[in-house]
Short mmCIF file of C-alpha atoms in Angstrom, two decimals:
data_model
loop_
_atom_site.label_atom_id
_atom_site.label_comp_id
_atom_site.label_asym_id
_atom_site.label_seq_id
_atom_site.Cartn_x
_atom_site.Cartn_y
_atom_site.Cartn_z
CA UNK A 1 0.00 0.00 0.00
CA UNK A 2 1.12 3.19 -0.89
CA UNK A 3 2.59 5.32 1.73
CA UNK A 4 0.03 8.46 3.30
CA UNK A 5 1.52 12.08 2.57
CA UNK A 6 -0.03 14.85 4.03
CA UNK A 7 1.12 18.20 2.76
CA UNK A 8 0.14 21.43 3.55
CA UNK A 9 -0.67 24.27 1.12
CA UNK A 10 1.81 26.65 2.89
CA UNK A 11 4.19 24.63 2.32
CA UNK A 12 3.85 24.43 -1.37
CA UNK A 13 6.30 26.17 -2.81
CA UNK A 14 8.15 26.55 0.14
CA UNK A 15 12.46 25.10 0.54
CA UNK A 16 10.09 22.15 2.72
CA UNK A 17 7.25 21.70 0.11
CA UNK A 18 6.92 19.45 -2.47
CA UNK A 19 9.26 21.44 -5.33
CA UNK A 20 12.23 20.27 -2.72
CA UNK A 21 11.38 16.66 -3.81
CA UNK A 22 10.14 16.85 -7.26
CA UNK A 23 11.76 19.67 -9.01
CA UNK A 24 14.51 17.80 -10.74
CA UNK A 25 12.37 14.75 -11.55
CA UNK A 26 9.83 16.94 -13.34
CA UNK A 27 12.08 18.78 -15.11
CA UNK A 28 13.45 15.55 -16.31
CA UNK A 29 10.08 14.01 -17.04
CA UNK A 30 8.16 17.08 -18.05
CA UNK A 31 9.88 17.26 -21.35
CA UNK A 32 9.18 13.93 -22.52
CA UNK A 33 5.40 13.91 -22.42
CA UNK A 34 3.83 14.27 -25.67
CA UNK A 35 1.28 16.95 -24.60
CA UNK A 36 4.50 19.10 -23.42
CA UNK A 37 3.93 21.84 -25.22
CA UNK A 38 7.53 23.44 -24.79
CA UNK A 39 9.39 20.66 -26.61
CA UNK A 40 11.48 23.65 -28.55
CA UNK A 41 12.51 25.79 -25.50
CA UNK A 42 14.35 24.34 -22.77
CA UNK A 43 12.82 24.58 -19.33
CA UNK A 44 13.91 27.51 -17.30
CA UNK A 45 12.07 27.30 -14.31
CA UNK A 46 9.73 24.99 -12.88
CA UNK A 47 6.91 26.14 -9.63
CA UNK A 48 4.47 24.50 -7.58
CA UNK A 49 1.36 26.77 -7.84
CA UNK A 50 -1.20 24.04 -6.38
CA UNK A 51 -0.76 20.67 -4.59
CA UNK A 52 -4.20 18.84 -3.49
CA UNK A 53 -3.93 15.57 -1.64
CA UNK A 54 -6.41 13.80 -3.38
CA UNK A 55 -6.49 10.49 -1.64
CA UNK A 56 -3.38 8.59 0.42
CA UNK A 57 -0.78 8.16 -1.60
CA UNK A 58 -1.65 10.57 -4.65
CA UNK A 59 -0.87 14.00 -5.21
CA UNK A 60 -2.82 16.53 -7.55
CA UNK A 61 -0.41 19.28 -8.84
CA UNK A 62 -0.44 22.36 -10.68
CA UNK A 63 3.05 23.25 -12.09
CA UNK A 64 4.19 25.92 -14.15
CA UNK A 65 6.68 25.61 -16.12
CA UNK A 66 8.70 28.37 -17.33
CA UNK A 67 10.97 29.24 -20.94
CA UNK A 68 13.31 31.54 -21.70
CA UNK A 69 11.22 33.79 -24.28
CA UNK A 70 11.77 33.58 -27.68
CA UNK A 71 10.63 36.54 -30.29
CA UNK A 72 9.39 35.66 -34.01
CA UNK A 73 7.81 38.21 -36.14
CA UNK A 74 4.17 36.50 -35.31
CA UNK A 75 4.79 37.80 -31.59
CA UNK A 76 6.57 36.26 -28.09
CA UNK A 77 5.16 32.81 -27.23
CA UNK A 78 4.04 32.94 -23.58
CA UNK A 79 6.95 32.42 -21.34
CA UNK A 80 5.86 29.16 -19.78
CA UNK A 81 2.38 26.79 -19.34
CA UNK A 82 0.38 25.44 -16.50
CA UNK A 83 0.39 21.60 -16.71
CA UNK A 84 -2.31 19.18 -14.56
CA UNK A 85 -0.34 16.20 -12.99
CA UNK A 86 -1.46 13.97 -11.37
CA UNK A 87 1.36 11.94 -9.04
CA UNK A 88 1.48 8.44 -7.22
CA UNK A 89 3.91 8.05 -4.26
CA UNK A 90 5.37 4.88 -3.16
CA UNK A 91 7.78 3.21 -0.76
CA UNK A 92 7.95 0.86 -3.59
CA UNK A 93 6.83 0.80 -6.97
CA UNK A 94 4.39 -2.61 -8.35
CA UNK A 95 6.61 -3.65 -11.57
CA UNK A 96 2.99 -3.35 -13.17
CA UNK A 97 3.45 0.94 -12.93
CA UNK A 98 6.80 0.83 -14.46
CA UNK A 99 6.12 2.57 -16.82
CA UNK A 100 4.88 5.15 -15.19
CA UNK A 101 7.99 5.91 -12.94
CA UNK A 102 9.24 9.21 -12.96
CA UNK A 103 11.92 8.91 -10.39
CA UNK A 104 12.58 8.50 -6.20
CA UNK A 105 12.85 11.45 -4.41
CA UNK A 106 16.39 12.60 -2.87
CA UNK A 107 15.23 15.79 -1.15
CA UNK A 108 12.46 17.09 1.14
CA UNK A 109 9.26 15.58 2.39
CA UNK A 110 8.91 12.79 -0.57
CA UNK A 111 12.78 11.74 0.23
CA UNK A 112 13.19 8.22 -0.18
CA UNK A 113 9.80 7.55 -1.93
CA UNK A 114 9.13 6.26 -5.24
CA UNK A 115 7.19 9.38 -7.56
CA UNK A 116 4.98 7.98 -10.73
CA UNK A 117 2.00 9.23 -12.89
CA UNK A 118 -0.83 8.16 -11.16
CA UNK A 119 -3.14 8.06 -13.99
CA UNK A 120 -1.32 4.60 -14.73
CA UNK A 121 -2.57 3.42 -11.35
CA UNK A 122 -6.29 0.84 -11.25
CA UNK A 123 -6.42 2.28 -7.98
CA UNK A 124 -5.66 5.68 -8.38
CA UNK A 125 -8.01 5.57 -11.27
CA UNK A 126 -10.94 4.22 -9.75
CA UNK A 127 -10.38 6.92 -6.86
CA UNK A 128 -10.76 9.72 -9.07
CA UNK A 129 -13.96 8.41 -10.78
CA UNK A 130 -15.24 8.10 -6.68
CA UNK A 131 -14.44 11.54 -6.58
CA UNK A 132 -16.45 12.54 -9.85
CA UNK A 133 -19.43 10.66 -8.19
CA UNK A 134 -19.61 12.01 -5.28
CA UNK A 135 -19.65 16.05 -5.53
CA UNK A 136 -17.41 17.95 -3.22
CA UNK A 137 -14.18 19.54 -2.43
CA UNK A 138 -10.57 18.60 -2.02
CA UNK A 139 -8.82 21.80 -1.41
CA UNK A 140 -9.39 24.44 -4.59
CA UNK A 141 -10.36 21.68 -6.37
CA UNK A 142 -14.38 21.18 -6.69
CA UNK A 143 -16.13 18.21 -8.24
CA UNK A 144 -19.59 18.49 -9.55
CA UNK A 145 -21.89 16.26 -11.52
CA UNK A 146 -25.10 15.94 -13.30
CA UNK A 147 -27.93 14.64 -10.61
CA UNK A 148 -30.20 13.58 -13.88
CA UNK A 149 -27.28 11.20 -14.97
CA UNK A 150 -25.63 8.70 -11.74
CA UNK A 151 -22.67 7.24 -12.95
CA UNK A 152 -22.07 3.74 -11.08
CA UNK A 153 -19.59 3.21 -9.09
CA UNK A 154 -16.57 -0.01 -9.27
CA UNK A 155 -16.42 0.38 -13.18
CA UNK A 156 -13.06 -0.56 -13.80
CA UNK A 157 -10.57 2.12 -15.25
CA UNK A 158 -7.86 1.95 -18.46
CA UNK A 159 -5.55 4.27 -20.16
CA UNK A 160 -6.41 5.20 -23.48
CA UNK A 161 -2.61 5.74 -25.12
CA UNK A 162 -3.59 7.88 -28.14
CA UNK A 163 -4.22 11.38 -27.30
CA UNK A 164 -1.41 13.95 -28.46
CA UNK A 165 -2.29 17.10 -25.62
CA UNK A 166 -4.30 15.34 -22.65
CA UNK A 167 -5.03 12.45 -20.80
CA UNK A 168 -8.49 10.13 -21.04
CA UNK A 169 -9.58 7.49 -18.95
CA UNK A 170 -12.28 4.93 -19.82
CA UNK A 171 -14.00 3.56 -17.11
CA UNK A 172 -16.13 0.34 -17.87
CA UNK A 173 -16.32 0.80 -21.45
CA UNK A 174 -19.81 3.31 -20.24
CA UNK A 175 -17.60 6.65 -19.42
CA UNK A 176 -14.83 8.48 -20.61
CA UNK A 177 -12.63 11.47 -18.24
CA UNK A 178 -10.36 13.42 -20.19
CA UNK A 179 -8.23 15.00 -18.07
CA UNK A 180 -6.66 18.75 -19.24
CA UNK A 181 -2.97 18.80 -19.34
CA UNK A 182 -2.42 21.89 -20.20
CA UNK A 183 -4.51 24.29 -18.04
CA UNK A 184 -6.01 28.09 -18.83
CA UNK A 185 -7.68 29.82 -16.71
CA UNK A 186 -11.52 30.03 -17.59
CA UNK A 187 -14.33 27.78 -18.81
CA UNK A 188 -12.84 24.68 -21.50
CA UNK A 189 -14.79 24.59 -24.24
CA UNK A 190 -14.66 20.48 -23.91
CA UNK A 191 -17.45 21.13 -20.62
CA UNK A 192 -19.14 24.83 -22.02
CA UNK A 193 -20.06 23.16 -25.66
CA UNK A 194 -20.74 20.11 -24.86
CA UNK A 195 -22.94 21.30 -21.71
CA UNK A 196 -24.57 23.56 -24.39
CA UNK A 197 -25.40 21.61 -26.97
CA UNK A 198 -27.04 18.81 -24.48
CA UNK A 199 -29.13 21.65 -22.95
CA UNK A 200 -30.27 22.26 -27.15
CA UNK A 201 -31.27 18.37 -27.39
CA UNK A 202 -28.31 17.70 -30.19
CA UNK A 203 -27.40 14.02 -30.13
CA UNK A 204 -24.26 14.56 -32.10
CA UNK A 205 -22.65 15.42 -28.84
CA UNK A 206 -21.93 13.40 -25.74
CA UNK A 207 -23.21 15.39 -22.91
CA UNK A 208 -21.19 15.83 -20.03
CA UNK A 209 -22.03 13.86 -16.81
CA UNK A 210 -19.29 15.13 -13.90
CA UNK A 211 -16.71 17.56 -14.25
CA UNK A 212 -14.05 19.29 -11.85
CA UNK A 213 -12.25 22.62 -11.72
CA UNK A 214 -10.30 24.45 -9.62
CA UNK A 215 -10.24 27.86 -7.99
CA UNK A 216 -6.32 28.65 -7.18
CA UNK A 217 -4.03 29.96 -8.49
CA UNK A 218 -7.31 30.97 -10.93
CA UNK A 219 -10.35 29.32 -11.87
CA UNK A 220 -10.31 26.57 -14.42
CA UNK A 221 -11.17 23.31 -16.00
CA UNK A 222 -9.19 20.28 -15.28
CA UNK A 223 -11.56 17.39 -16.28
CA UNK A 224 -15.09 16.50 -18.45
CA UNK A 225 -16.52 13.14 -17.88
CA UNK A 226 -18.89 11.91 -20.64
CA UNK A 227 -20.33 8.91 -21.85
CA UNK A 228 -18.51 6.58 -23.98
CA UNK A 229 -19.55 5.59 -27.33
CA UNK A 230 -17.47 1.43 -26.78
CA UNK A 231 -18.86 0.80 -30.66
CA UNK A 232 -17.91 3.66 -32.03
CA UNK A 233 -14.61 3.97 -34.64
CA UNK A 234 -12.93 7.04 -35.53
CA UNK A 235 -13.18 8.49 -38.98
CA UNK A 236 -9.79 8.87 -39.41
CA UNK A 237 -9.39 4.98 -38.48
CA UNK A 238 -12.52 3.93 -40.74
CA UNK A 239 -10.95 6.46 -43.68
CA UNK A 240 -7.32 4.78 -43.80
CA UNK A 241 -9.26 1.66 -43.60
CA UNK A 242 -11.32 2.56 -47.14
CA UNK A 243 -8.36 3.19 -48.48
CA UNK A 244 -6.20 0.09 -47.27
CA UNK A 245 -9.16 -1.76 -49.33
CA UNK A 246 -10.03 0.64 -52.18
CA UNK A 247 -13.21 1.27 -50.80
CA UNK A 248 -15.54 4.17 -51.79
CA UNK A 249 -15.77 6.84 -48.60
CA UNK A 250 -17.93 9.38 -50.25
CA UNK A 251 -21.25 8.10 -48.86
CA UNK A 252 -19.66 8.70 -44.98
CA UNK A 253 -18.34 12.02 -46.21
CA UNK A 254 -21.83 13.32 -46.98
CA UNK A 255 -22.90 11.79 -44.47
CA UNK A 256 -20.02 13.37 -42.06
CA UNK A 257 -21.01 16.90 -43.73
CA UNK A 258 -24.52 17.14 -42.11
CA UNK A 259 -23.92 15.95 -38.88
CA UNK A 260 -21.27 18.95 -39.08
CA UNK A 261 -23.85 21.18 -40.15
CA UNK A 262 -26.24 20.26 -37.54
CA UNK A 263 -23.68 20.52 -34.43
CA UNK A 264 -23.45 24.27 -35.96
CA UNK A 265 -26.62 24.91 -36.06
CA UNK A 266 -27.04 23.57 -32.99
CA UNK A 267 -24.33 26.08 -31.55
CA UNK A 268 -25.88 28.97 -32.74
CA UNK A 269 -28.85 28.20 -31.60
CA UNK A 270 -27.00 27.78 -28.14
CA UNK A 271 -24.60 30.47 -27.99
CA UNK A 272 -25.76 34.18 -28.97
CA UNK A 273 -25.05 35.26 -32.74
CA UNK A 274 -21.72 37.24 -33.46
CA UNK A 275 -22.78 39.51 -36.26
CA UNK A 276 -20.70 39.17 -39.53
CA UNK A 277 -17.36 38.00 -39.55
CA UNK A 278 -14.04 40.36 -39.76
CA UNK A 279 -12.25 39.20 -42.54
CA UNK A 280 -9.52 42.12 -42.35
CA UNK A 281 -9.09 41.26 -38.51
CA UNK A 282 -9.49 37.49 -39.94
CA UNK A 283 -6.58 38.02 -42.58
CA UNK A 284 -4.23 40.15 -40.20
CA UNK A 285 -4.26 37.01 -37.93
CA UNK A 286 -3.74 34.80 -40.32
CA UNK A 287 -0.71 36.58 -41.74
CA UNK A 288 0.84 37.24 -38.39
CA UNK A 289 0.85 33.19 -38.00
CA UNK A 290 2.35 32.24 -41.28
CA UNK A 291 5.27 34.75 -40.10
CA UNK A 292 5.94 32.71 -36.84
CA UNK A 293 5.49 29.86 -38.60
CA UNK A 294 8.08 30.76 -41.94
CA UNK A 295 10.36 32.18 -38.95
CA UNK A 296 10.08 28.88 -37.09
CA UNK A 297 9.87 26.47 -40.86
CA UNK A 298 12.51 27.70 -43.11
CA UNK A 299 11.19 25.80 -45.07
CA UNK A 300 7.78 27.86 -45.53
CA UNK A 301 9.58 30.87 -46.76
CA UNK A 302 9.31 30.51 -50.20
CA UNK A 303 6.06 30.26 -50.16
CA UNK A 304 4.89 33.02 -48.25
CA UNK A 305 4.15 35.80 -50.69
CA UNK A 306 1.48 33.23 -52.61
CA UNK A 307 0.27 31.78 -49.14
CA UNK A 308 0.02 35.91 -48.57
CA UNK A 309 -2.34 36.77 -51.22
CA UNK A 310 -4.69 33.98 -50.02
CA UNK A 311 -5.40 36.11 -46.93
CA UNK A 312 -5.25 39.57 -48.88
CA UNK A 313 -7.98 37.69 -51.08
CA UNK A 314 -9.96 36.98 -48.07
CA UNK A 315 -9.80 40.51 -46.81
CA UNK A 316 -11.59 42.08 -49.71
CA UNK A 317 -14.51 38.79 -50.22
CA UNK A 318 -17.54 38.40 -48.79
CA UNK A 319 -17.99 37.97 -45.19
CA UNK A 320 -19.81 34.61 -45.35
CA UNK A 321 -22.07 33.10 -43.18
CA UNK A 322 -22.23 34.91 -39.61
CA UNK A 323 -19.58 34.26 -37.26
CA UNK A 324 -20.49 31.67 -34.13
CA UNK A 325 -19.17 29.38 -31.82
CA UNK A 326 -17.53 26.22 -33.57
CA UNK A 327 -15.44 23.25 -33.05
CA UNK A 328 -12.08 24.95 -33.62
CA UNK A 329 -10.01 21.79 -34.12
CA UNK A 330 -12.40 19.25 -36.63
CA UNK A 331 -10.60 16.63 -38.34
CA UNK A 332 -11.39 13.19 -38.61
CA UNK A 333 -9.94 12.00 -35.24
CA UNK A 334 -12.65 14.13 -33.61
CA UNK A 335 -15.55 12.51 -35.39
CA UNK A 336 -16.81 9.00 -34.31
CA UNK A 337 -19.27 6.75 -36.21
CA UNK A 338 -21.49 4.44 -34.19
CA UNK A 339 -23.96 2.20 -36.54
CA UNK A 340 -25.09 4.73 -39.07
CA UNK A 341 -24.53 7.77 -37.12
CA UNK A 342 -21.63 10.24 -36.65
CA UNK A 343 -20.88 11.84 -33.22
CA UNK A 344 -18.59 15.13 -32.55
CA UNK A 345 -15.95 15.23 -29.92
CA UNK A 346 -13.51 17.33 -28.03
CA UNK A 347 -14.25 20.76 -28.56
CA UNK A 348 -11.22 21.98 -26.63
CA UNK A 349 -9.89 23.79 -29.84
CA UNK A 350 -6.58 23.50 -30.76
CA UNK A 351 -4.80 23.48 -27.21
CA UNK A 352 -2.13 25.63 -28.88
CA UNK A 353 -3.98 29.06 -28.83
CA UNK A 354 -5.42 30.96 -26.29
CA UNK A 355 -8.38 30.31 -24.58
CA UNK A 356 -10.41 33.48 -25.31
CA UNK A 357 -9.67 32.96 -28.82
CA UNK A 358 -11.11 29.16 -28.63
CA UNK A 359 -14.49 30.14 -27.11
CA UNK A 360 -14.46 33.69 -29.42
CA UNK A 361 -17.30 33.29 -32.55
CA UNK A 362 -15.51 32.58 -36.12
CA UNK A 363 -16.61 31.60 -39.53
CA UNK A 364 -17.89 27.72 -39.67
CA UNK A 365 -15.97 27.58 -43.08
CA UNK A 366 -13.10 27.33 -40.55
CA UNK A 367 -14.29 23.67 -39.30
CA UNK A 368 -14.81 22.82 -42.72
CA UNK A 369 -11.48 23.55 -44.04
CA UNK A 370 -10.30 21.93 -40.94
CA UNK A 371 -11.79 18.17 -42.54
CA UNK A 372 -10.92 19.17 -45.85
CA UNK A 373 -7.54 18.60 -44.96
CA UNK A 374 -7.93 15.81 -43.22
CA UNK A 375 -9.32 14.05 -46.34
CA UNK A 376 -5.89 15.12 -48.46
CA UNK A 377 -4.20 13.94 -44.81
CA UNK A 378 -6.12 10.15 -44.87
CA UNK A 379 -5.41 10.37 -48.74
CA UNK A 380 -1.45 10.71 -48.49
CA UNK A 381 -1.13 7.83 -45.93
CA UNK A 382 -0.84 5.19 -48.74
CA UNK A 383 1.55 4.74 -51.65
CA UNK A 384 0.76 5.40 -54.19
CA UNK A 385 -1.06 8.70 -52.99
CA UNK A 386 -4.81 8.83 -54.15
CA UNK A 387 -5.66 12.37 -54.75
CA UNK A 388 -8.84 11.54 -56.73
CA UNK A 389 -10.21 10.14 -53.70
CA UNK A 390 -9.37 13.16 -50.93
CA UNK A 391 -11.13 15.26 -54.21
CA UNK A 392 -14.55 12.65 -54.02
CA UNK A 393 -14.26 13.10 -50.13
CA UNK A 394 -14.22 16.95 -50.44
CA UNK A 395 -16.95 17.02 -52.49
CA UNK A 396 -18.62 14.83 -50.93
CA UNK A 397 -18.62 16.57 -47.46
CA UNK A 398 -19.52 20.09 -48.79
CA UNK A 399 -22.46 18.60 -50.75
CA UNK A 400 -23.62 17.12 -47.30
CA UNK A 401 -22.92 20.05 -45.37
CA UNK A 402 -25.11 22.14 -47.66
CA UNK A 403 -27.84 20.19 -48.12
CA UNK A 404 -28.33 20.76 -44.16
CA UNK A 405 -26.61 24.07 -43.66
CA UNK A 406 -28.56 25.95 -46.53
CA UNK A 407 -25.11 27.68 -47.67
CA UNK A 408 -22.54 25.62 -50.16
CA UNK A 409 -18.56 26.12 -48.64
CA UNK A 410 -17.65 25.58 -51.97
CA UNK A 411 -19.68 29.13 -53.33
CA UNK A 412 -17.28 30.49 -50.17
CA UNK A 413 -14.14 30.31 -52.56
CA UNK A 414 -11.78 32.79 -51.21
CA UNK A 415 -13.15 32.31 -47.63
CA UNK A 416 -12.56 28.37 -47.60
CA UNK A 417 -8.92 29.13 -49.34
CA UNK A 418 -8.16 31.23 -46.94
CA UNK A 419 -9.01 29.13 -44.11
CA UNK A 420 -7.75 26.05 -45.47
CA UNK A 421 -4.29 27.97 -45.81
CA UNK A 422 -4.44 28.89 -42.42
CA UNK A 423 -5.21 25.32 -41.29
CA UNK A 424 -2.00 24.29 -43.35
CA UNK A 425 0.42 26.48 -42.07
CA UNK A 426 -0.80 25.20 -37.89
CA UNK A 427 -0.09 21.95 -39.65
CA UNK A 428 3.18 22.60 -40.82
CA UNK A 429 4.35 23.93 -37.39
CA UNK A 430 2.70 21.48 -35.63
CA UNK A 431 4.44 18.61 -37.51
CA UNK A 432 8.18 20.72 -38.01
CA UNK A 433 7.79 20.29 -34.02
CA UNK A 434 6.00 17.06 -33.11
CA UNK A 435 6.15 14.65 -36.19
CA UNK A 436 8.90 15.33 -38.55
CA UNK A 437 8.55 12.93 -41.08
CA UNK A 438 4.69 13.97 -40.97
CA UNK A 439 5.52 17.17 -42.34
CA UNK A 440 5.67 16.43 -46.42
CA UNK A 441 2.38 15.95 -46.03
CA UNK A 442 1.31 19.74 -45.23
CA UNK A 443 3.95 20.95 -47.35
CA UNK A 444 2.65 19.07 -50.49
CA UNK A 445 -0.75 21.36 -49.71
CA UNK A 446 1.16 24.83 -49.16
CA UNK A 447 2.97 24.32 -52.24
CA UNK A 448 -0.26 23.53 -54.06
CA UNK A 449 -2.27 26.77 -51.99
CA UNK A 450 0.57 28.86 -53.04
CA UNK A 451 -0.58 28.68 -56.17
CA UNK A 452 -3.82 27.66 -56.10
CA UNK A 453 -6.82 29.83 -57.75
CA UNK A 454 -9.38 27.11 -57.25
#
């Protein structure tokens, strides 16, 4: 049994507190995690700003983690991130957590104890969903649930390995807890949208069931609970797998294009309108990102005065449909198919960007360019590359989303360029840092946007 650590919050950051005993482990281990978002600037600085016993034996933690700042001509990235860990400590370590060691503490009130991620741990696990049950407080940290929707209790937990930027548990193959890694102060969009679109009666979503937050340092969300779809496949899955077999995917592309339209709908029904969109503001952005990105890509530059005119094009269009509330990150690893019907999930956004600019209204056509690139993503995972098909799955999708939209993307030429640009360029810095030998993937589309007058 693990052994019971009591710390006080005084003692947080404190020569005694916890930072005595894990500072050098985390800035070992904090690195290596794939939802480490600082993977290009060395850590500078590492602080305890919350530490929660949650239970004997496991610690919750809020750490910041600072950088030394780095200037591009698309602005300063923030000099550090906020990251949720969760922490086991042992007198001895079960060979079964292994691989979740992080390291034994040399210094301060963990001396001498084995430190691992928790989140690894059955028992640990099934803790937290105890917690989610039963509303309450643990420190700052507050749990809350829906009383219209009990979740039993002894479902047993696992670790799903995929996620790139947080952390989900399923529990009995009936829930599913993602747990925020990197934390922002405010409202997630995972719990507002999701709690939004259940209050509008869309099905598309899973509605959340228990969620927690915390109040120090500031308020925020750390976890969504929801149910889980155990039938379900992933488009991106069930589009590779077309392909592997030569398989039409247009049908489930149409198909895929009105259950996009109706979670829109659905969210600005739920969320109030916007107005028209700002395509100068729109554009501005847009160009201030492909110059961090070309300062950050060499290999961009080239193609910057043609990616350029795509968002001079968009300045001087037509606004499109109004701006609203939208998925912010849709691509077919967010979409799930369960029988004949396709479900939406994690609504976080991309992770990368600010918070207030996640939950601030923009153009739908931004979610659609969003799959339109996955399509041409699926589509250059085989040799020989199938373009034709990405082109039937483009179609396909925009003839689905109109049909329930009442508005064609495709009539929304410079608009959908634009944004599908934009989407490239997060791609290409996204891969240049995460995936390297993913990136000839996004360059193959910059070089064709570049260019591009259709």
């Amino acid at each position: 049994m693990p052994k019971t650590i009591t710390l006080r919050p005084r003692t947080a950051t404190g020569a005694d507190g916890p930072l005595a005993s894990l500072g050098g482990l985390l800035r070992e281990w904090l690195p290596r995690q794939r939802w480490f978002a600082g993977k290009d600037r060395p850590v500078t600085d590492l602080s305890v700003l919350s530490v929660t016993e949650l239970f004997p034996g496991c610690l919750h933690l809020l750490v910041h983690a600072s950088h030394a700042p780095v200037p591009t001509p698309g602005g300063t990235p923030p000099p550090g991130d906020c990251y949720q860990l969760l922490l086991g400590v042992r007198e001895q370590l079960a060979p079964r957590l292994e691989r979740a060691f992080i390291g034994r503490a040399t210094a301060g009130p963990l001396a001498g104890l084995a430190v691992y991620d928790a989140l690894y741990d059955p028992r640990a696990a099934s803790l937290l969903l105890e917690r989610l049950r039963r509303p309450g407080s643990a420190g700052p940290l507050r749990f809350e649930a829906d009383p219209t929707a009990p979740v039993p209790g002894g479902l047993p937990p696992r670790l799903l390995d995929a996620e790139q930027s947080n952390t989900s548990l399923v529990y009995g193959d009936a829930y599913i807890l993602k747990l925020f890694r990197r934390i922002q102060p405010g409202v997630n969009p995972d719990l507002e949208v999701s709690a939004a679109l259940a209050a509008q009666g869309c099905t598309r979503v899973p509605a959340p069931v228990a969620w927690f937050t915390t109040s120090a340092p500031r308020p925020a969300t750390l976890g969504v609970l929801q149910p889980f779809l155990p039938d379900a496949t992933d488009g991106w899955t069930l589009a590779l797998g077309a392909l592997a077999a030569g398989d039409d995917f247009t049908a489930e592309a149409r198909e895929l294009g009105r259950a996009t339209a109706e979670v829109h709908l659905a969210l600005a029904e739920a969320f109030p309108p916007a107005g028209p969109g700002e395509n100068g503001r729109t554009a501005d952005a847009m160009c201030a990102r492909l110059e961090a990105a070309a300062h950050a890509v060499p290999g961009l530059k080239p193609f910057v005065p043609g990616l350029r005119a795509a968002f001079g094009a968009l300045a001087t269009c037509d606004t499109g449909p109004p701006a609203q509330r939208i998925h912010g990150d849709l691509h077919l690893g967010q979409v799930l198919r369960a029988g004949r019907d396709w479900f939406v999930i994690d609504f976080e956004g991309e992770p990368s960007r600010p918070l207030t600019e996640r939950r601030t209204p923009q153009s739908p056509v931004r979610d659609v360019a969003g799959m339109l690139r996955s399509f041409d993503y699926a589509a250059r995972q085989r040799r020989p590359w199938r373009p034709e098909w990405a082109r039937r799955c483009r179609e396909a999708f925009c003839a689905g989303y109109a049909a329930r939209a009442g508005w064609d993307p495709r009539k929304k030429h410079a608009l959908l360029r634009a944004h599908e640009t934009d989407r490239a360029v997060y791609e290409v810095l996204y891969e240049a840092r995460h995936r390297p030998d993913w990136l000839p993937v996004p360059m193959a589309a910059i070089k064709r946007l570049a260019v591009w007058g259709g």
